[in-house]
N, CA, C and O atoms as a CHARMM CRD file, in Angstrom:
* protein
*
  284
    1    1 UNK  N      5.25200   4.81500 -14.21800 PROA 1      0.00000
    2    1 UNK  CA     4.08200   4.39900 -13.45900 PROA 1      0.00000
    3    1 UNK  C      4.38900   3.07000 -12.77100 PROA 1      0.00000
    4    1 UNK  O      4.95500   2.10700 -13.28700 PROA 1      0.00000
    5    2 UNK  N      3.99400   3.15700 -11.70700 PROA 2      0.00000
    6    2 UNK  CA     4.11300   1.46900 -10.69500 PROA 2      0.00000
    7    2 UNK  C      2.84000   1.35300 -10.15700 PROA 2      0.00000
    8    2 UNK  O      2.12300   2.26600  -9.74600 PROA 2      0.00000
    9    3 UNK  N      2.56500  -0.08400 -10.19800 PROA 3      0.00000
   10    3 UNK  CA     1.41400  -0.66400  -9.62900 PROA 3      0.00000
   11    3 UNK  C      1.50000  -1.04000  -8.59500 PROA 3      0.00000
   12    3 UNK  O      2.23900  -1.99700  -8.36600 PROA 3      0.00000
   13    4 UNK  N      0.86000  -0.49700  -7.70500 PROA 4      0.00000
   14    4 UNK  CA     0.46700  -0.61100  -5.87400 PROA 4      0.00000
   15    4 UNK  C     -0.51600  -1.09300  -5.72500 PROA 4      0.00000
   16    4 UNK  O     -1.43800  -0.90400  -6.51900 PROA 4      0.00000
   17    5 UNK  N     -0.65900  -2.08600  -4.36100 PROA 5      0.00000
   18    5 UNK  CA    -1.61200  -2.73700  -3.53800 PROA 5      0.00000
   19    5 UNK  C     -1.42300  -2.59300  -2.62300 PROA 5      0.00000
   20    5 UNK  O     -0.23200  -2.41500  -2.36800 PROA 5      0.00000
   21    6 UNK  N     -2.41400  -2.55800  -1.45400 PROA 6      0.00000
   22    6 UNK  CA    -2.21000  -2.82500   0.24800 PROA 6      0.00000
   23    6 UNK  C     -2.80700  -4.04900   0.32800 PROA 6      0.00000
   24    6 UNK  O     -3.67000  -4.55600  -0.38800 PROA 6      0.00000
   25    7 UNK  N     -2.07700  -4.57300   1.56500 PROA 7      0.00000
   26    7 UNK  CA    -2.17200  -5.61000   2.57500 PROA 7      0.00000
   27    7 UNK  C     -3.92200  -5.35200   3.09800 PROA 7      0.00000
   28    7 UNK  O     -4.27500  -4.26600   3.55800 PROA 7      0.00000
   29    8 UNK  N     -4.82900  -6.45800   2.94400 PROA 8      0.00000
   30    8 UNK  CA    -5.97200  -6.58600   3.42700 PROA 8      0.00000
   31    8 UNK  C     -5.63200  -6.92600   5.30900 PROA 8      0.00000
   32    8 UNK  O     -6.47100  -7.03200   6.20400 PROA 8      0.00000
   33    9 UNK  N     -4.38400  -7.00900   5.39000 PROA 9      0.00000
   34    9 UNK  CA    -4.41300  -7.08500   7.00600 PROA 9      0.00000
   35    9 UNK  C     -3.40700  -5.95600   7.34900 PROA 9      0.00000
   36    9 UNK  O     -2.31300  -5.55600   6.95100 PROA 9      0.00000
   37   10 UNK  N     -4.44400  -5.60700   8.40600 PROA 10     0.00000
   38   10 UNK  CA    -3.09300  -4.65500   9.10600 PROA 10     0.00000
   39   10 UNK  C     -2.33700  -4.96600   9.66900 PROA 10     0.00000
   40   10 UNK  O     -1.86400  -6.08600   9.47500 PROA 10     0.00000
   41   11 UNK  N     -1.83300  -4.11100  10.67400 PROA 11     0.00000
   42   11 UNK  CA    -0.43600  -4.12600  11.57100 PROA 11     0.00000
   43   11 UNK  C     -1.43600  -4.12100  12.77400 PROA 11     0.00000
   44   11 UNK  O     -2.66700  -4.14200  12.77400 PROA 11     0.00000
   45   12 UNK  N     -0.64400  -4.09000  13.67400 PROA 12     0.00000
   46   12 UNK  CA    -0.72800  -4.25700  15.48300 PROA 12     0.00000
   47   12 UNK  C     -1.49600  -2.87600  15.54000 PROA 12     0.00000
   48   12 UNK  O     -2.37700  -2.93700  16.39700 PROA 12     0.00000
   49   13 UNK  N     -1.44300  -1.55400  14.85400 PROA 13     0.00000
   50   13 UNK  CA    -1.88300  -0.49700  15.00300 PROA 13     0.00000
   51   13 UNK  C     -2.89000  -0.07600  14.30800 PROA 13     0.00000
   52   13 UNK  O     -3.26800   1.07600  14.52100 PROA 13     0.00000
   53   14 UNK  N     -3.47400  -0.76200  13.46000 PROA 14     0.00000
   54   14 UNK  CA    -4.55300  -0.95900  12.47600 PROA 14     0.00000
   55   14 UNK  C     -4.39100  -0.13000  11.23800 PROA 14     0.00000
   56   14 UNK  O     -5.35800   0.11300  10.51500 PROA 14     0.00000
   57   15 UNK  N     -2.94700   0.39100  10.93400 PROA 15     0.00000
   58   15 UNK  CA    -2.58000   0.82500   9.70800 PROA 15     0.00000
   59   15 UNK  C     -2.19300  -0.16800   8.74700 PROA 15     0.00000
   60   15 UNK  O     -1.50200  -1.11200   9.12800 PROA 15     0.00000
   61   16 UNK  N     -2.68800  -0.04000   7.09100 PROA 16     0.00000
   62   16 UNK  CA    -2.58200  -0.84200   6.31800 PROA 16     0.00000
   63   16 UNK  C     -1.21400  -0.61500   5.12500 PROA 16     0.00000
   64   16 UNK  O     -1.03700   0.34000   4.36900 PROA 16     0.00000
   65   17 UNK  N     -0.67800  -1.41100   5.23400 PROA 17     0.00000
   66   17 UNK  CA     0.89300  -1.32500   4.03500 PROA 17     0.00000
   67   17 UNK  C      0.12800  -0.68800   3.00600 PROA 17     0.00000
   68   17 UNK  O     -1.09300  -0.84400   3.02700 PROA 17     0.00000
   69   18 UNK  N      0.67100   0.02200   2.08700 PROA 18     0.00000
   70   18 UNK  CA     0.93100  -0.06900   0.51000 PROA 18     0.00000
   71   18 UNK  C      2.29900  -0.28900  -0.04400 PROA 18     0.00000
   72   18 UNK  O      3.32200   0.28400   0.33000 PROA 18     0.00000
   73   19 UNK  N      2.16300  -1.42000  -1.22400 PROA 19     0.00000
   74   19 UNK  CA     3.14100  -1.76800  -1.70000 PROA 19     0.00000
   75   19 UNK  C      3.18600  -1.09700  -3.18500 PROA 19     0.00000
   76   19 UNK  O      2.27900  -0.49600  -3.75900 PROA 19     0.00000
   77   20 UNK  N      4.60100  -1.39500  -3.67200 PROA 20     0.00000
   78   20 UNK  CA     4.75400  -1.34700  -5.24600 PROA 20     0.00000
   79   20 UNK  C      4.72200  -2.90400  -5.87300 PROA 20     0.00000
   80   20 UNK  O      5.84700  -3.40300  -5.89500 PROA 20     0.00000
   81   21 UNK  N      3.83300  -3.62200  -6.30100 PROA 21     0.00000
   82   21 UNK  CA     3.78200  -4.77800  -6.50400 PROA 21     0.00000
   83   21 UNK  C      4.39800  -5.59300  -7.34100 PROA 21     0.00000
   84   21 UNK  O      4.37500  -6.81900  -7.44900 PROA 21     0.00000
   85   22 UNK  N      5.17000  -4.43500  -8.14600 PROA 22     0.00000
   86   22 UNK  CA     6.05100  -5.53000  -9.06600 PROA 22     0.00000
   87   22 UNK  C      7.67300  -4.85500  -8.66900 PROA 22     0.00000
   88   22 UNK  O      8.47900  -4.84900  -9.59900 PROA 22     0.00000
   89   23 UNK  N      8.07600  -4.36800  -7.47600 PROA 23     0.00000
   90   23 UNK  CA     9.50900  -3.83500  -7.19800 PROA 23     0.00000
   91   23 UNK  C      9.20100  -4.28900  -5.69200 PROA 23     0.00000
   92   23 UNK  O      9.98300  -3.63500  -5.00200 PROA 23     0.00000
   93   24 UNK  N      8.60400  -4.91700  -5.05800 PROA 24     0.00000
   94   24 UNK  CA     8.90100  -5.40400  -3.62600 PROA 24     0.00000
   95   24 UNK  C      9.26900  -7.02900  -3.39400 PROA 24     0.00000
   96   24 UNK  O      8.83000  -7.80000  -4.24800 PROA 24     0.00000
   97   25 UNK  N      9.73100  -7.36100  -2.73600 PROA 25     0.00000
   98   25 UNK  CA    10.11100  -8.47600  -2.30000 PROA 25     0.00000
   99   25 UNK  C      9.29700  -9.09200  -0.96000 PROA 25     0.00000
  100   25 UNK  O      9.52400 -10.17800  -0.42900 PROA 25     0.00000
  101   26 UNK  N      8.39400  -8.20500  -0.60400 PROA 26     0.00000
  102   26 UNK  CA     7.54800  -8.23200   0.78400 PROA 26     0.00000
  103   26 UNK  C      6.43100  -7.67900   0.92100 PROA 26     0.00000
  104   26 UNK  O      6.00800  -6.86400   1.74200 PROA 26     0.00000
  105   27 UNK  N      5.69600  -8.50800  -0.49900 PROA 27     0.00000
  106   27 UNK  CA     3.90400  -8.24200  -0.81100 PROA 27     0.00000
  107   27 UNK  C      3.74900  -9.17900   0.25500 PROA 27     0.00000
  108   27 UNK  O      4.64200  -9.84200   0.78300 PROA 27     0.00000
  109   28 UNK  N      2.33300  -9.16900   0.56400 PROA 28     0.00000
  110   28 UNK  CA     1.17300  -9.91000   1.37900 PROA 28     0.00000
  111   28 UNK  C      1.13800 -10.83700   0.36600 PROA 28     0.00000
  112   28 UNK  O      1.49200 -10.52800  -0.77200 PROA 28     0.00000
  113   29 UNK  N      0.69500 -12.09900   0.69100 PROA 29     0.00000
  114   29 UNK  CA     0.42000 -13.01500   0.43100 PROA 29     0.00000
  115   29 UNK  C     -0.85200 -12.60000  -1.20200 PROA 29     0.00000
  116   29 UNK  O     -1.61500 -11.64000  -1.30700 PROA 29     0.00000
  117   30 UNK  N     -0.67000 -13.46900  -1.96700 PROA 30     0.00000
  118   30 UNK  CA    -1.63700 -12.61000  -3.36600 PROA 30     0.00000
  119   30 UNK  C     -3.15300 -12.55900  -2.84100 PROA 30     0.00000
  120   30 UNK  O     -3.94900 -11.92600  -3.53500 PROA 30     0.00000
  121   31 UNK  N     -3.60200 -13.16000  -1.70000 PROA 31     0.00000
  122   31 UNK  CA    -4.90000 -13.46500  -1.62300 PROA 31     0.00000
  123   31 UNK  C     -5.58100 -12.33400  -0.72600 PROA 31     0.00000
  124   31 UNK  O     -6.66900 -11.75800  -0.73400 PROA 31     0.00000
  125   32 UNK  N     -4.18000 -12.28200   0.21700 PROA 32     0.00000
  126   32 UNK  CA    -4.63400 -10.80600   0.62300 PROA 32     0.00000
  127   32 UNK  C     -3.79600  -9.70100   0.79000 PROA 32     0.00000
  128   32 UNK  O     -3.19400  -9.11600   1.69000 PROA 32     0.00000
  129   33 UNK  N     -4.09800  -9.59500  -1.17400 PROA 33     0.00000
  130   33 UNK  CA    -3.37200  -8.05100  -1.30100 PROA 33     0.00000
  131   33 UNK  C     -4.78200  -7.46100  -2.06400 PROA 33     0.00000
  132   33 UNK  O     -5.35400  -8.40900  -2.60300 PROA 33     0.00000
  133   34 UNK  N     -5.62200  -5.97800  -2.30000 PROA 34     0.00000
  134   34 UNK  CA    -6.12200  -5.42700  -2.66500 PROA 34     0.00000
  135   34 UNK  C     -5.59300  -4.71800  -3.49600 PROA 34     0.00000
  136   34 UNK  O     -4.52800  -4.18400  -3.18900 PROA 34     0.00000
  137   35 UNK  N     -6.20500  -4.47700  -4.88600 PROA 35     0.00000
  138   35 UNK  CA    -5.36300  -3.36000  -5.82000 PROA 35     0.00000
  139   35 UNK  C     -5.79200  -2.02200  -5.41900 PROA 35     0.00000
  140   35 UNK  O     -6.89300  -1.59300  -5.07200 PROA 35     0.00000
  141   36 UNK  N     -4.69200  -1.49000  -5.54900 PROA 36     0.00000
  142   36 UNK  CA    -5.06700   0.28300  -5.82600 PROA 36     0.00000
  143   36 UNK  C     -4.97600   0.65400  -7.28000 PROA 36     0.00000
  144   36 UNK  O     -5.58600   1.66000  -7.64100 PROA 36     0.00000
  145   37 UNK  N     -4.38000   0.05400  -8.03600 PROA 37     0.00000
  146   37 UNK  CA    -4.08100   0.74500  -9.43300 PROA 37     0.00000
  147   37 UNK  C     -2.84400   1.28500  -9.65400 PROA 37     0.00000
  148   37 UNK  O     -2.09600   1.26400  -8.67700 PROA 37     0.00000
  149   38 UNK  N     -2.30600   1.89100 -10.93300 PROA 38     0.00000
  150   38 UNK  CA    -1.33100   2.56200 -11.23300 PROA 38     0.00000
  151   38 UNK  C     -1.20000   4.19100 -11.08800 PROA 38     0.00000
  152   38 UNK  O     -1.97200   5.10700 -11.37100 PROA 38     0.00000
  153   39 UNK  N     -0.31800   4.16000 -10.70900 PROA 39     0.00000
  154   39 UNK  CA     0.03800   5.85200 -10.05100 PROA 39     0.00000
  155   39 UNK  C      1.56200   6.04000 -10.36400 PROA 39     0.00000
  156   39 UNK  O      2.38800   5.12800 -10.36900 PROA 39     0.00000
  157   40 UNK  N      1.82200   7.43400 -10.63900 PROA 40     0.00000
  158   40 UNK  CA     2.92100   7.48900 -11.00100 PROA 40     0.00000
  159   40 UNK  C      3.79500   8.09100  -9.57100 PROA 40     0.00000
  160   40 UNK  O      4.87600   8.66100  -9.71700 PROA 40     0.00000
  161   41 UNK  N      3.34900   7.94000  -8.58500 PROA 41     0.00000
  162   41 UNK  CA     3.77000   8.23900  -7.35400 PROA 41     0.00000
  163   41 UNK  C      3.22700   7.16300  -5.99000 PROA 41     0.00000
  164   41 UNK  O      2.24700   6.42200  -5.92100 PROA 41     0.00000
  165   42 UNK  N      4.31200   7.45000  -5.00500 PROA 42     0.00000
  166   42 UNK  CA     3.47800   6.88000  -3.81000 PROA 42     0.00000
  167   42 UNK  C      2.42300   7.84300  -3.45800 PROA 42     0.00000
  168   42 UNK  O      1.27000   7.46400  -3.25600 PROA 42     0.00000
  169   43 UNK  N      2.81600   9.20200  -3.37100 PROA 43     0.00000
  170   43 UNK  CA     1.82900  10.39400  -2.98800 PROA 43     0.00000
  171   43 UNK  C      0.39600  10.35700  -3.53900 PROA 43     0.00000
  172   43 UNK  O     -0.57800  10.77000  -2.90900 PROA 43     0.00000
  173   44 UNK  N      0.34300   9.69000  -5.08400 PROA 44     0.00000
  174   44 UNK  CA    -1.06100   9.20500  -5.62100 PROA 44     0.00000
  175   44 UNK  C     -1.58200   8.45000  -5.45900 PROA 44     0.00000
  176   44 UNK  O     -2.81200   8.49100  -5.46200 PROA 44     0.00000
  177   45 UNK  N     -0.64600   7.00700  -5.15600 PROA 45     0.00000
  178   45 UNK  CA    -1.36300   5.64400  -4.43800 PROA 45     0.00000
  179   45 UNK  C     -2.29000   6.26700  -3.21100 PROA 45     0.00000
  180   45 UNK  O     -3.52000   6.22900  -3.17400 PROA 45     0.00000
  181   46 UNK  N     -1.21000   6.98400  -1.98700 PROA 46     0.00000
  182   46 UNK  CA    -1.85400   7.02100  -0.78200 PROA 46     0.00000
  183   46 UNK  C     -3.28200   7.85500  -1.14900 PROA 46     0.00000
  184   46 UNK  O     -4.30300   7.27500  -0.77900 PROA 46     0.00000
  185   47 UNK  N     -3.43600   8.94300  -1.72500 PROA 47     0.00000
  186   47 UNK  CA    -4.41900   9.52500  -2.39000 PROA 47     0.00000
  187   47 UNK  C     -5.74100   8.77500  -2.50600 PROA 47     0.00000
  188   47 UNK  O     -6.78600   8.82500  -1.85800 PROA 47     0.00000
  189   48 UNK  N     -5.24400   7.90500  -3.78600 PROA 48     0.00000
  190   48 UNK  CA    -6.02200   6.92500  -4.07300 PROA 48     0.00000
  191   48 UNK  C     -6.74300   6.10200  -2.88400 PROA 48     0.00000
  192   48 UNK  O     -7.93500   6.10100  -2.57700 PROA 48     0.00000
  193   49 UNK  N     -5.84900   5.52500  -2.40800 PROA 49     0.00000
  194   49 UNK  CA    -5.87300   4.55400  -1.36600 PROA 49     0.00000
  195   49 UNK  C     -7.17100   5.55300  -0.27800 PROA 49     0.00000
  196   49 UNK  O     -8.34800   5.23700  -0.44800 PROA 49     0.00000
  197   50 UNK  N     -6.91600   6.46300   0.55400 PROA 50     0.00000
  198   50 UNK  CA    -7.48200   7.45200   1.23900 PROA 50     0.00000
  199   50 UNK  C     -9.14500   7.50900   0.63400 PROA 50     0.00000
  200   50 UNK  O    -10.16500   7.00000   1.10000 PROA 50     0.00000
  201   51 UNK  N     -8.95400   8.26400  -0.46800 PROA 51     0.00000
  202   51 UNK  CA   -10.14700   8.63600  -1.07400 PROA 51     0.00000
  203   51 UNK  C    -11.19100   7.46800  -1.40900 PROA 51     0.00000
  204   51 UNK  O    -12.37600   7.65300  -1.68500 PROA 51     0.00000
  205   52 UNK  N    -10.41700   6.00400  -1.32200 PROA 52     0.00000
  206   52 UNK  CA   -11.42300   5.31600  -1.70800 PROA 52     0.00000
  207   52 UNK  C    -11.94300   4.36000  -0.51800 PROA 52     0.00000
  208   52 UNK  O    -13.05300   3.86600  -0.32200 PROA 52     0.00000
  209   53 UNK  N    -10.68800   4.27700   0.23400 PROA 53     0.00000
  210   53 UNK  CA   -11.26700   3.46300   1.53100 PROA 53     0.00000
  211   53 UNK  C    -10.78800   4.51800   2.87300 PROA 53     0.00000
  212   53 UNK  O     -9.70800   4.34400   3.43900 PROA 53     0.00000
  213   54 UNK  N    -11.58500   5.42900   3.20900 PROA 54     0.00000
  214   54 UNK  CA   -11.47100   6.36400   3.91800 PROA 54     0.00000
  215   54 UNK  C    -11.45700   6.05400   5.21100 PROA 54     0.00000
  216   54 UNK  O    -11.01000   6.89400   5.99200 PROA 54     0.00000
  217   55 UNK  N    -11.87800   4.95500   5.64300 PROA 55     0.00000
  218   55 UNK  CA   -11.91500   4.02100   6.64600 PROA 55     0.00000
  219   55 UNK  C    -11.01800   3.27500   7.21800 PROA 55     0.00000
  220   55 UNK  O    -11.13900   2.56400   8.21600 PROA 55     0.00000
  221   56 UNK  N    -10.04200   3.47500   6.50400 PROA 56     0.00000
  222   56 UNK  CA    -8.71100   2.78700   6.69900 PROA 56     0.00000
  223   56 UNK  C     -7.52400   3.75500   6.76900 PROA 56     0.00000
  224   56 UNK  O     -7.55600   4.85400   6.21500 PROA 56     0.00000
  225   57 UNK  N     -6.12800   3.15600   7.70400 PROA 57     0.00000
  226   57 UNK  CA    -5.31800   3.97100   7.58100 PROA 57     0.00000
  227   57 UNK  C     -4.07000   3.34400   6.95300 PROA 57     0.00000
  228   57 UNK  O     -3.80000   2.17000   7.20500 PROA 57     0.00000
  229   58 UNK  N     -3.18400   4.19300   6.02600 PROA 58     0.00000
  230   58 UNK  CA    -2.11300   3.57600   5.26700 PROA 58     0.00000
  231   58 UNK  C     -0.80600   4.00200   5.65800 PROA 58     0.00000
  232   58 UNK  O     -0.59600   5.04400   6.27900 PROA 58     0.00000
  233   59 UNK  N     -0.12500   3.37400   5.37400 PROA 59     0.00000
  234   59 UNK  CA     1.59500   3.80300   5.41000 PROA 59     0.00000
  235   59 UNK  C      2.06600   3.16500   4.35900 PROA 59     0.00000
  236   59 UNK  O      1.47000   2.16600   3.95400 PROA 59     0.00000
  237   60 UNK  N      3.50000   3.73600   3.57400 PROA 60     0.00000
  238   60 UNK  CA     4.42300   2.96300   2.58600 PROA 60     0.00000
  239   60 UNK  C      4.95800   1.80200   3.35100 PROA 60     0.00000
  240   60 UNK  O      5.27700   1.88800   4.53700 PROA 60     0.00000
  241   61 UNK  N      5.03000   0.94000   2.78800 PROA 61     0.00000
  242   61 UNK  CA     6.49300  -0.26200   3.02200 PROA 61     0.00000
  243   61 UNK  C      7.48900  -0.05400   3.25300 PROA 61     0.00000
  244   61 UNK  O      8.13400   0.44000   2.32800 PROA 61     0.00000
  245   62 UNK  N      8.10500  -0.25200   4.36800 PROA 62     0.00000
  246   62 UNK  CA     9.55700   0.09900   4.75600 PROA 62     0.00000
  247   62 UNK  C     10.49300   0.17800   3.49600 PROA 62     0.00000
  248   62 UNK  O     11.08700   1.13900   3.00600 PROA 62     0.00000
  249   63 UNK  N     10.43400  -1.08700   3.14700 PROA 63     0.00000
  250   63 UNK  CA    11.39300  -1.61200   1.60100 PROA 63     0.00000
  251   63 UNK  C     10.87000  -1.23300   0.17500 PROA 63     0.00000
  252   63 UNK  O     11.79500  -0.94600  -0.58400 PROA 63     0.00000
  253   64 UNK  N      9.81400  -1.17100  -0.29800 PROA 64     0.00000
  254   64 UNK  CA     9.78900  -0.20300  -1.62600 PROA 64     0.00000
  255   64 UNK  C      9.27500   1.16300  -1.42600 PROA 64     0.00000
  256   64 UNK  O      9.01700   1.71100  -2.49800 PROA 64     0.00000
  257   65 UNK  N      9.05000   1.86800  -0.39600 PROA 65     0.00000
  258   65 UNK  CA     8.30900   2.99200  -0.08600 PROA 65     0.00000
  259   65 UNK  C      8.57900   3.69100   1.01300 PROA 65     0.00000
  260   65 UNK  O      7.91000   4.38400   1.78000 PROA 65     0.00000
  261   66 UNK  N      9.90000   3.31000   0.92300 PROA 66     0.00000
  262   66 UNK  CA    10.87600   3.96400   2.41700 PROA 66     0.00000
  263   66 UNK  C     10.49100   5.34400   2.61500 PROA 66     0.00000
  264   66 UNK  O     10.27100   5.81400   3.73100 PROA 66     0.00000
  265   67 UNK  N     10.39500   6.10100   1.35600 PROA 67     0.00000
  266   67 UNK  CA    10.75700   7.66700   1.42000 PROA 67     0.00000
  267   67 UNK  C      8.97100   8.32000   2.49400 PROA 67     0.00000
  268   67 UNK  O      8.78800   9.44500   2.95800 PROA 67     0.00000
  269   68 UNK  N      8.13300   7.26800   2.54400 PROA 68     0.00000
  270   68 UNK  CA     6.35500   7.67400   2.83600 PROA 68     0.00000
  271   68 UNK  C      6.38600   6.69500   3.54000 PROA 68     0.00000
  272   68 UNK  O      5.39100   5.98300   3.40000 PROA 68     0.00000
  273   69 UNK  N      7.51500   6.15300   4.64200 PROA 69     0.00000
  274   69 UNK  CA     6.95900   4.72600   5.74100 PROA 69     0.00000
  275   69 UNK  C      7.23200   5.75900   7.40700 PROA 69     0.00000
  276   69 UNK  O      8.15800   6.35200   7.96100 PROA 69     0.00000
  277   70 UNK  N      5.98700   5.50500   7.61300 PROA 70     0.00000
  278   70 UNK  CA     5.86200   6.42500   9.19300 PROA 70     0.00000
  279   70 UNK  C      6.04700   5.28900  10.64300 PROA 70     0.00000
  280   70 UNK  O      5.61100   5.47200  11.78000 PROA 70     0.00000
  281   71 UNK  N      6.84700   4.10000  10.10900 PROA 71     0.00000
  282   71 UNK  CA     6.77700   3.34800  10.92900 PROA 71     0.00000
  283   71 UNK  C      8.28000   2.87600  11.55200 PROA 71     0.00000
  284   71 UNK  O      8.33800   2.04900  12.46300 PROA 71     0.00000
């Protein structure tokens, strides 16, 4: 299981990071990172992430979440 957060700011395109927060080197700043919780996948973070702020759009992190980064 790894613990993920997204970036409370987006990108230029108004999609929001999710990170793995204790295997990245290129979290958001702590003040504005939002938790998602523990998931034993990125596929469950984004899930998570989706289902709870539906309003928002996500992508993985280039660097811990290469395999789910659409950027």
């Amino acid at each position: 299981m790894a613990r993920y957060i997204f970036s409370k700011n987006p990108d230029s395109k108004g999609v929001y990071e999710i990170h793995k927060k204790h295997e990245c080197d290129h979290l958001p700043n702590l003040k504005d990172q939002i938790k998602l919780g523990d998931s034993s996948s990125y596929s469950n973070a984004l899930f998570d992430a989706e289902r709870n702020f539906p309003d928002k759009k996500f992508d993985g992190c280039k660097y811990c979440c290469l395999e789910c980064n659409n950027n």
